[in-house]
Amino acid sequence: MRRIALAGVVASAAIIVTGAGVRLSASGLGCPDWPRCTATSIVAGGATGDPLIHRWIEFGNRLVTVAIFVIAVAVFVAAWRYRPDGAGRRKDLVWLASAQPAGILAQAALGGIVVLTKLDPVWVSVHFLLSMALVAAAVALRVRCTEGRGPARLLVPREVWLFACGAVAVLGLMIAAGTVVTGTGPLAGAGDVPRFHLPLTGVTQLHADIGWLLAGLVIALVVVLRLVRAPRQAARLSWLLLALIGAQGAIGYAQYFSGLPAGLVWAHVTDAVLIWITALRLLFALRDRGTVADKDQTRGDAAGVAGAAPAAPAPSPAGGPLPADVPQR
């Protein structure tokens, strides 16, 4: 179950990375129709006015979506059949797993709206943010399938937990602002693709300011987790999160001052996905629900309890012979 859930996380992240490649290569309208690629062809054939490479990039992303949908269905089936402790189906896991195939179907419908509206930046932003929400559901499933059914118990003071939640909320705001920057700038698509009517310098500065705020919050979180002696996994994840945010800032400034090359922007998006996954894992590492009891181990423990209290041997009479099973000096 852990491996299949991990495959769901990788697949959910992969569709964001490939989708970013479609947009950054100006291939978003390589297939100008939906669900077909063109009005006369399902595959990337015919003449659409775009270069053939754009058609195949867009069509290839649609094929990737089909493959990821198959993985999502496998995740759901695995969660449906998963009974780790012999106590029945885990409904919490089933609901989290169902979000993956359902979300991909919703993404496909949104993708059609994006194409039919000629890459309207509002719909493109919603498309991206829904993908990040699917990643969150996949990460939650991966964590929850390794935990027990008990109530969550915080491993740090509640104030620290709320502070970490606030940092993740700021991260979500920064990601949303990033979609506005892309939808405003030259990489929103070809020259005739609609854009947000906002000053690029202004929205970029806002995005950077949120990034600096996030960096400060994560630095404080690293220090606080050390002071409260947080679990080792949480401390390590906080350091990893800080390193990824530092790399993100370096990539962001490099792409801005070098004229927004598509390769650097793609690296920026990829790092944003890694930051999002790490931040969510950090939140889960700050609380505990116990461990999943293995079914066979549970039976063995029950058998041990049944036979764990054998009758005590009767005491020997004073001065009498010791029982035969008593070691002799």
GROMACS .gro file of C-alpha atoms in nm:
model
  329
    1MET     CA    1   0.000   0.000   0.000
    2ARG     CA    2   0.286   0.237   0.082
    3ARG     CA    3   0.447   0.178  -0.256
    4ILE     CA    4   0.124   0.228  -0.448
    5ALA     CA    5   0.048   0.544  -0.249
    6LEU     CA    6   0.399   0.672  -0.326
    7ALA     CA    7   0.333   0.605  -0.695
    8GLY     CA    8   0.026   0.825  -0.660
    9VAL     CA    9   0.237   1.109  -0.518
   10VAL     CA   10   0.491   1.080  -0.801
   11ALA     CA   11   0.218   1.066  -1.065
   12SER     CA   12   0.036   1.369  -0.923
   13ALA     CA   13   0.360   1.567  -0.920
   14ALA     CA   14   0.459   1.448  -1.267
   15ILE     CA   15   0.148   1.585  -1.434
   16ILE     CA   16   0.232   1.931  -1.298
   17VAL     CA   17   0.586   1.913  -1.434
   18THR     CA   18   0.474   1.794  -1.778
   19GLY     CA   19   0.194   2.051  -1.785
   20ALA     CA   20   0.446   2.324  -1.711
   21GLY     CA   21   0.651   2.200  -2.005
   22VAL     CA   22   0.348   2.236  -2.231
   23ARG     CA   23   0.286   2.595  -2.130
   24LEU     CA   24   0.649   2.707  -2.126
   25SER     CA   25   0.707   2.568  -2.475
   26ALA     CA   26   0.403   2.766  -2.603
   27SER     CA   27   0.237   2.435  -2.692
   28GLY     CA   28  -0.086   2.490  -2.502
   29LEU     CA   29  -0.284   2.529  -2.824
   30GLY     CA   30  -0.093   2.264  -3.016
   31CYS     CA   31  -0.417   2.068  -2.994
   32PRO     CA   32  -0.679   2.343  -3.048
   33ASP     CA   33  -0.978   2.116  -2.981
   34TRP     CA   34  -1.098   1.895  -2.696
   35PRO     CA   35  -1.135   1.602  -2.633
   36ARG     CA   36  -0.989   1.552  -2.981
   37CYS     CA   37  -0.658   1.708  -3.072
   38THR     CA   38  -0.815   1.873  -3.376
   39ALA     CA   39  -1.165   1.881  -3.519
   40THR     CA   40  -1.078   1.591  -3.748
   41SER     CA   41  -0.822   1.389  -3.553
   42ILE     CA   42  -0.790   1.241  -3.204
   43VAL     CA   43  -0.412   1.223  -3.231
   44ALA     CA   44  -0.170   1.504  -3.315
   45GLY     CA   45  -0.230   1.504  -3.685
   46GLY     CA   46  -0.350   1.746  -3.949
   47ALA     CA   47  -0.264   2.113  -3.975
   48THR     CA   48  -0.346   2.337  -3.681
   49GLY     CA   49  -0.129   2.635  -3.765
   50ASP     CA   50   0.117   2.542  -3.489
   51PRO     CA   51   0.443   2.356  -3.552
   52LEU     CA   52   0.421   1.977  -3.537
   53ILE     CA   53   0.639   1.968  -3.227
   54HIS     CA   54   0.381   2.179  -3.040
   55ARG     CA   55   0.105   1.941  -3.139
   56TRP     CA   56   0.295   1.640  -3.012
   57ILE     CA   57   0.396   1.810  -2.686
   58GLU     CA   58   0.035   1.892  -2.608
   59PHE     CA   59  -0.090   1.551  -2.722
   60GLY     CA   60   0.187   1.381  -2.527
   61ASN     CA   61   0.072   1.555  -2.212
   62ARG     CA   62  -0.278   1.421  -2.272
   63LEU     CA   63  -0.134   1.070  -2.300
   64VAL     CA   64   0.054   1.123  -1.974
   65THR     CA   65  -0.277   1.218  -1.813
   66VAL     CA   66  -0.427   0.887  -1.927
   67ALA     CA   67  -0.134   0.694  -1.778
   68ILE     CA   68  -0.162   0.884  -1.450
   69PHE     CA   69  -0.536   0.815  -1.440
   70VAL     CA   70  -0.458   0.442  -1.457
   71ILE     CA   71  -0.222   0.483  -1.160
   72ALA     CA   72  -0.491   0.677  -0.972
   73VAL     CA   73  -0.742   0.397  -1.027
   74ALA     CA   74  -0.485   0.146  -0.900
   75VAL     CA   75  -0.436   0.360  -0.589
   76PHE     CA   76  -0.810   0.363  -0.527
   77VAL     CA   77  -0.842  -0.015  -0.573
   78ALA     CA   78  -0.552  -0.073  -0.336
   79ALA     CA   79  -0.707   0.151  -0.070
   80TRP     CA   80  -1.042  -0.023  -0.115
   81ARG     CA   81  -0.884  -0.364  -0.054
   82TYR     CA   82  -0.651  -0.248   0.222
   83ARG     CA   83  -0.728  -0.403   0.562
   84PRO     CA   84  -0.409  -0.368   0.764
   85ASP     CA   85  -0.530  -0.492   1.101
   86GLY     CA   86  -0.817  -0.721   1.013
   87ALA     CA   87  -1.066  -0.465   1.145
   88GLY     CA   88  -1.225  -0.379   0.814
   89ARG     CA   89  -1.177  -0.124   0.540
   90ARG     CA   90  -1.007   0.207   0.620
   91LYS     CA   91  -1.268   0.462   0.511
   92ASP     CA   92  -1.029   0.753   0.560
   93LEU     CA   93  -0.789   0.601   0.309
   94VAL     CA   94  -1.067   0.521   0.063
   95TRP     CA   95  -1.183   0.883   0.063
   96LEU     CA   96  -0.829   1.015   0.015
   97ALA     CA   97  -0.763   0.764  -0.263
   98SER     CA   98  -1.090   0.846  -0.440
   99ALA     CA   99  -0.973   1.206  -0.471
  100GLN     CA  100  -0.706   1.102  -0.718
  101PRO     CA  101  -0.912   0.952  -1.004
  102ALA     CA  102  -1.195   1.201  -0.938
  103GLY     CA  103  -0.949   1.490  -0.941
  104ILE     CA  104  -0.787   1.377  -1.264
  105LEU     CA  105  -1.127   1.359  -1.432
  106ALA     CA  106  -1.195   1.713  -1.307
  107GLN     CA  107  -0.853   1.815  -1.438
  108ALA     CA  108  -0.936   1.673  -1.779
  109ALA     CA  109  -1.258   1.876  -1.788
  110LEU     CA  110  -1.069   2.188  -1.677
  111GLY     CA  111  -0.808   2.119  -1.943
  112GLY     CA  112  -1.084   2.122  -2.201
  113ILE     CA  113  -1.206   2.459  -2.071
  114VAL     CA  114  -0.849   2.591  -2.085
  115VAL     CA  115  -0.815   2.488  -2.449
  116LEU     CA  116  -1.159   2.607  -2.557
  117THR     CA  117  -1.101   2.947  -2.389
  118LYS     CA  118  -0.767   2.976  -2.571
  119LEU     CA  119  -0.560   2.952  -2.249
  120ASP     CA  120  -0.752   3.204  -2.044
  121PRO     CA  121  -0.513   3.279  -1.753
  122VAL     CA  122  -0.783   3.242  -1.487
  123TRP     CA  123  -0.864   2.888  -1.595
  124VAL     CA  124  -0.496   2.801  -1.634
  125SER     CA  125  -0.434   2.917  -1.276
  126VAL     CA  126  -0.728   2.711  -1.146
  127HIS     CA  127  -0.597   2.414  -1.345
  128PHE     CA  128  -0.256   2.445  -1.175
  129LEU     CA  129  -0.393   2.498  -0.824
  130LEU     CA  130  -0.621   2.195  -0.851
  131SER     CA  131  -0.314   1.991  -0.945
  132MET     CA  132  -0.142   2.107  -0.627
  133ALA     CA  133  -0.452   2.010  -0.428
  134LEU     CA  134  -0.433   1.660  -0.578
  135VAL     CA  135  -0.069   1.639  -0.470
  136ALA     CA  136  -0.178   1.729  -0.117
  137ALA     CA  137  -0.437   1.449  -0.118
  138ALA     CA  138  -0.178   1.201  -0.248
  139VAL     CA  139   0.072   1.301   0.022
  140ALA     CA  140  -0.196   1.268   0.290
  141LEU     CA  141  -0.281   0.919   0.166
  142ARG     CA  142   0.087   0.818   0.166
  143VAL     CA  143   0.123   0.928   0.528
  144ARG     CA  144  -0.210   0.798   0.657
  145CYS     CA  145  -0.163   0.446   0.522
  146THR     CA  146   0.138   0.409   0.755
  147GLU     CA  147  -0.055   0.528   1.060
  148GLY     CA  148  -0.309   0.376   1.291
  149ARG     CA  149  -0.672   0.474   1.342
  150GLY     CA  150  -0.621   0.664   1.666
  151PRO     CA  151  -0.678   1.036   1.715
  152ALA     CA  152  -0.395   1.270   1.623
  153ARG     CA  153  -0.159   1.355   1.908
  154LEU     CA  154   0.063   1.660   1.869
  155LEU     CA  155   0.434   1.598   1.919
  156VAL     CA  156   0.508   1.969   1.966
  157PRO     CA  157   0.328   2.247   2.155
  158ARG     CA  158   0.005   2.357   1.991
  159GLU     CA  159   0.146   2.705   1.923
  160VAL     CA  160   0.427   2.552   1.719
  161TRP     CA  161   0.177   2.345   1.523
  162LEU     CA  162  -0.031   2.653   1.443
  163PHE     CA  163   0.282   2.842   1.342
  164ALA     CA  164   0.374   2.563   1.099
  165CYS     CA  165   0.019   2.569   0.957
  166GLY     CA  166   0.054   2.943   0.905
  167ALA     CA  167   0.379   2.893   0.716
  168VAL     CA  168   0.212   2.639   0.487
  169ALA     CA  169  -0.075   2.883   0.428
  170VAL     CA  170   0.177   3.150   0.323
  171LEU     CA  171   0.334   2.892   0.092
  172GLY     CA  172  -0.006   2.834  -0.070
  173LEU     CA  173  -0.045   3.209  -0.117
  174MET     CA  174   0.298   3.229  -0.279
  175ILE     CA  175   0.211   2.947  -0.520
  176ALA     CA  176  -0.113   3.123  -0.616
  177ALA     CA  177   0.078   3.447  -0.673
  178GLY     CA  178   0.321   3.256  -0.893
  179THR     CA  179   0.039   3.154  -1.127
  180VAL     CA  180  -0.054   3.521  -1.163
  181VAL     CA  181   0.306   3.612  -1.249
  182THR     CA  182   0.319   3.345  -1.519
  183GLY     CA  183  -0.023   3.444  -1.651
  184THR     CA  184   0.094   3.803  -1.680
  185GLY     CA  185   0.437   3.753  -1.834
  186PRO     CA  186   0.571   3.641  -2.172
  187LEU     CA  187   0.553   3.270  -2.087
  188ALA     CA  188   0.175   3.264  -2.060
  189GLY     CA  189   0.172   3.134  -2.417
  190ALA     CA  190   0.203   3.266  -2.770
  191GLY     CA  191   0.165   3.636  -2.839
  192ASP     CA  192  -0.211   3.617  -2.902
  193VAL     CA  193  -0.286   3.422  -2.581
  194PRO     CA  194  -0.485   3.629  -2.327
  195ARG     CA  195  -0.303   3.746  -2.015
  196PHE     CA  196  -0.377   3.912  -1.684
  197HIS     CA  197  -0.386   4.288  -1.736
  198LEU     CA  198  -0.145   4.358  -1.452
  199PRO     CA  199   0.199   4.519  -1.436
  200LEU     CA  200   0.453   4.237  -1.458
  201THR     CA  201   0.703   4.416  -1.233
  202GLY     CA  202   0.440   4.470  -0.965
  203VAL     CA  203   0.310   4.113  -0.949
  204THR     CA  204   0.666   3.979  -0.961
  205GLN     CA  205   0.762   4.200  -0.667
  206LEU     CA  206   0.457   4.081  -0.473
  207HIS     CA  207   0.551   3.719  -0.544
  208ALA     CA  208   0.907   3.784  -0.426
  209ASP     CA  209   0.789   3.962  -0.110
  210ILE     CA  210   0.572   3.664  -0.017
  211GLY     CA  211   0.875   3.444  -0.080
  212TRP     CA  212   1.087   3.649   0.162
  213LEU     CA  213   0.810   3.629   0.422
  214LEU     CA  214   0.793   3.252   0.378
  215ALA     CA  215   1.171   3.219   0.411
  216GLY     CA  216   1.163   3.413   0.738
  217LEU     CA  217   0.884   3.197   0.875
  218VAL     CA  218   1.065   2.876   0.785
  219ILE     CA  219   1.390   2.998   0.944
  220ALA     CA  220   1.196   3.070   1.262
  221LEU     CA  221   1.029   2.729   1.238
  222VAL     CA  222   1.366   2.553   1.210
  223VAL     CA  223   1.486   2.730   1.525
  224VAL     CA  224   1.165   2.666   1.719
  225LEU     CA  225   1.159   2.296   1.631
  226ARG     CA  226   1.511   2.266   1.766
  227LEU     CA  227   1.422   2.449   2.088
  228VAL     CA  228   1.117   2.232   2.159
  229ARG     CA  229   1.309   1.914   2.074
  230ALA     CA  230   1.074   1.817   1.793
  231PRO     CA  231   1.098   1.466   1.644
  232ARG     CA  232   1.407   1.408   1.435
  233GLN     CA  233   1.208   1.357   1.114
  234ALA     CA  234   1.033   1.692   1.158
  235ALA     CA  235   1.364   1.869   1.221
  236ARG     CA  236   1.518   1.717   0.909
  237LEU     CA  237   1.216   1.808   0.697
  238SER     CA  238   1.233   2.166   0.822
  239TRP     CA  239   1.597   2.193   0.713
  240LEU     CA  240   1.512   2.038   0.375
  241LEU     CA  241   1.224   2.283   0.334
  242LEU     CA  242   1.454   2.575   0.409
  243ALA     CA  243   1.710   2.451   0.155
  244LEU     CA  244   1.445   2.410  -0.116
  245ILE     CA  245   1.310   2.759  -0.049
  246GLY     CA  246   1.662   2.901  -0.070
  247ALA     CA  247   1.713   2.727  -0.404
  248GLN     CA  248   1.375   2.856  -0.519
  249GLY     CA  249   1.473   3.212  -0.440
  250ALA     CA  250   1.801   3.177  -0.628
  251ILE     CA  251   1.623   3.031  -0.932
  252GLY     CA  252   1.356   3.300  -0.918
  253TYR     CA  253   1.601   3.591  -0.919
  254ALA     CA  254   1.817   3.421  -1.183
  255GLN     CA  255   1.522   3.375  -1.419
  256TYR     CA  256   1.401   3.731  -1.364
  257PHE     CA  257   1.735   3.898  -1.439
  258SER     CA  258   1.809   3.666  -1.733
  259GLY     CA  259   1.486   3.743  -1.919
  260LEU     CA  260   1.271   3.447  -1.802
  261PRO     CA  261   1.428   3.158  -1.995
  262ALA     CA  262   1.183   2.870  -2.015
  263GLY     CA  263   1.427   2.617  -1.871
  264LEU     CA  264   1.479   2.813  -1.550
  265VAL     CA  265   1.106   2.875  -1.514
  266TRP     CA  266   1.045   2.500  -1.550
  267ALA     CA  267   1.301   2.436  -1.273
  268HIS     CA  268   1.118   2.700  -1.065
  269VAL     CA  269   0.787   2.515  -1.105
  270THR     CA  270   0.948   2.178  -1.029
  271ASP     CA  271   1.106   2.312  -0.711
  272ALA     CA  272   0.769   2.460  -0.610
  273VAL     CA  273   0.618   2.110  -0.626
  274LEU     CA  274   0.900   1.970  -0.411
  275ILE     CA  275   0.855   2.253  -0.160
  276TRP     CA  276   0.482   2.184  -0.140
  277ILE     CA  277   0.535   1.811  -0.078
  278THR     CA  278   0.803   1.874   0.185
  279ALA     CA  279   0.591   2.131   0.370
  280LEU     CA  280   0.296   1.893   0.385
  281ARG     CA  281   0.517   1.609   0.507
  282LEU     CA  282   0.650   1.840   0.777
  283LEU     CA  283   0.299   1.912   0.904
  284PHE     CA  284   0.224   1.541   0.927
  285ALA     CA  285   0.555   1.480   1.109
  286LEU     CA  286   0.446   1.712   1.389
  287ARG     CA  287   0.169   1.480   1.506
  288ASP     CA  288   0.122   1.108   1.557
  289ARG     CA  289  -0.163   0.859   1.521
  290GLY     CA  290   0.023   0.546   1.624
  291THR     CA  291   0.134   0.267   1.395
  292VAL     CA  292  -0.052   0.019   1.179
  293ALA     CA  293  -0.076  -0.317   1.357
  294ASP     CA  294   0.015  -0.608   1.133
  295LYS     CA  295  -0.268  -0.859   1.112
  296ASP     CA  296  -0.052  -1.163   1.187
  297GLN     CA  297   0.125  -0.978   1.468
  298THR     CA  298  -0.211  -0.880   1.614
  299ARG     CA  299  -0.317  -1.245   1.617
  300GLY     CA  300   0.012  -1.346   1.774
  301ASP     CA  301  -0.029  -1.082   2.043
  302ALA     CA  302  -0.381  -1.204   2.114
  303ALA     CA  303  -0.258  -1.561   2.142
  304GLY     CA  304   0.020  -1.443   2.369
  305VAL     CA  305  -0.228  -1.264   2.592
  306ALA     CA  306  -0.439  -1.577   2.612
  307GLY     CA  307  -0.142  -1.785   2.720
  308ALA     CA  308   0.069  -1.523   2.886
  309ALA     CA  309  -0.031  -1.605   3.240
  310PRO     CA  310   0.036  -1.972   3.313
  311ALA     CA  311  -0.049  -2.097   3.654
  312ALA     CA  312   0.227  -2.032   3.904
  313PRO     CA  313   0.394  -2.348   4.031
  314ALA     CA  314   0.299  -2.448   4.380
  315PRO     CA  315   0.563  -2.354   4.633
  316SER     CA  316   0.779  -2.637   4.760
  317PRO     CA  317   0.744  -2.731   5.124
  318ALA     CA  318   1.011  -2.592   5.348
  319GLY     CA  319   1.307  -2.824   5.342
  320GLY     CA  320   1.154  -3.039   5.065
  321PRO     CA  321   1.313  -3.126   4.728
  322LEU     CA  322   1.308  -2.863   4.452
  323PRO     CA  323   1.111  -2.925   4.134
  324ALA     CA  324   1.306  -3.096   3.855
  325ASP     CA  325   1.299  -2.790   3.622
  326VAL     CA  326   1.478  -2.560   3.870
  327PRO     CA  327   1.844  -2.503   3.772
  328GLN     CA  328   2.089  -2.646   4.021
  329ARG     CA  329   2.388  -2.453   4.157
   0.00000   0.00000   0.00000
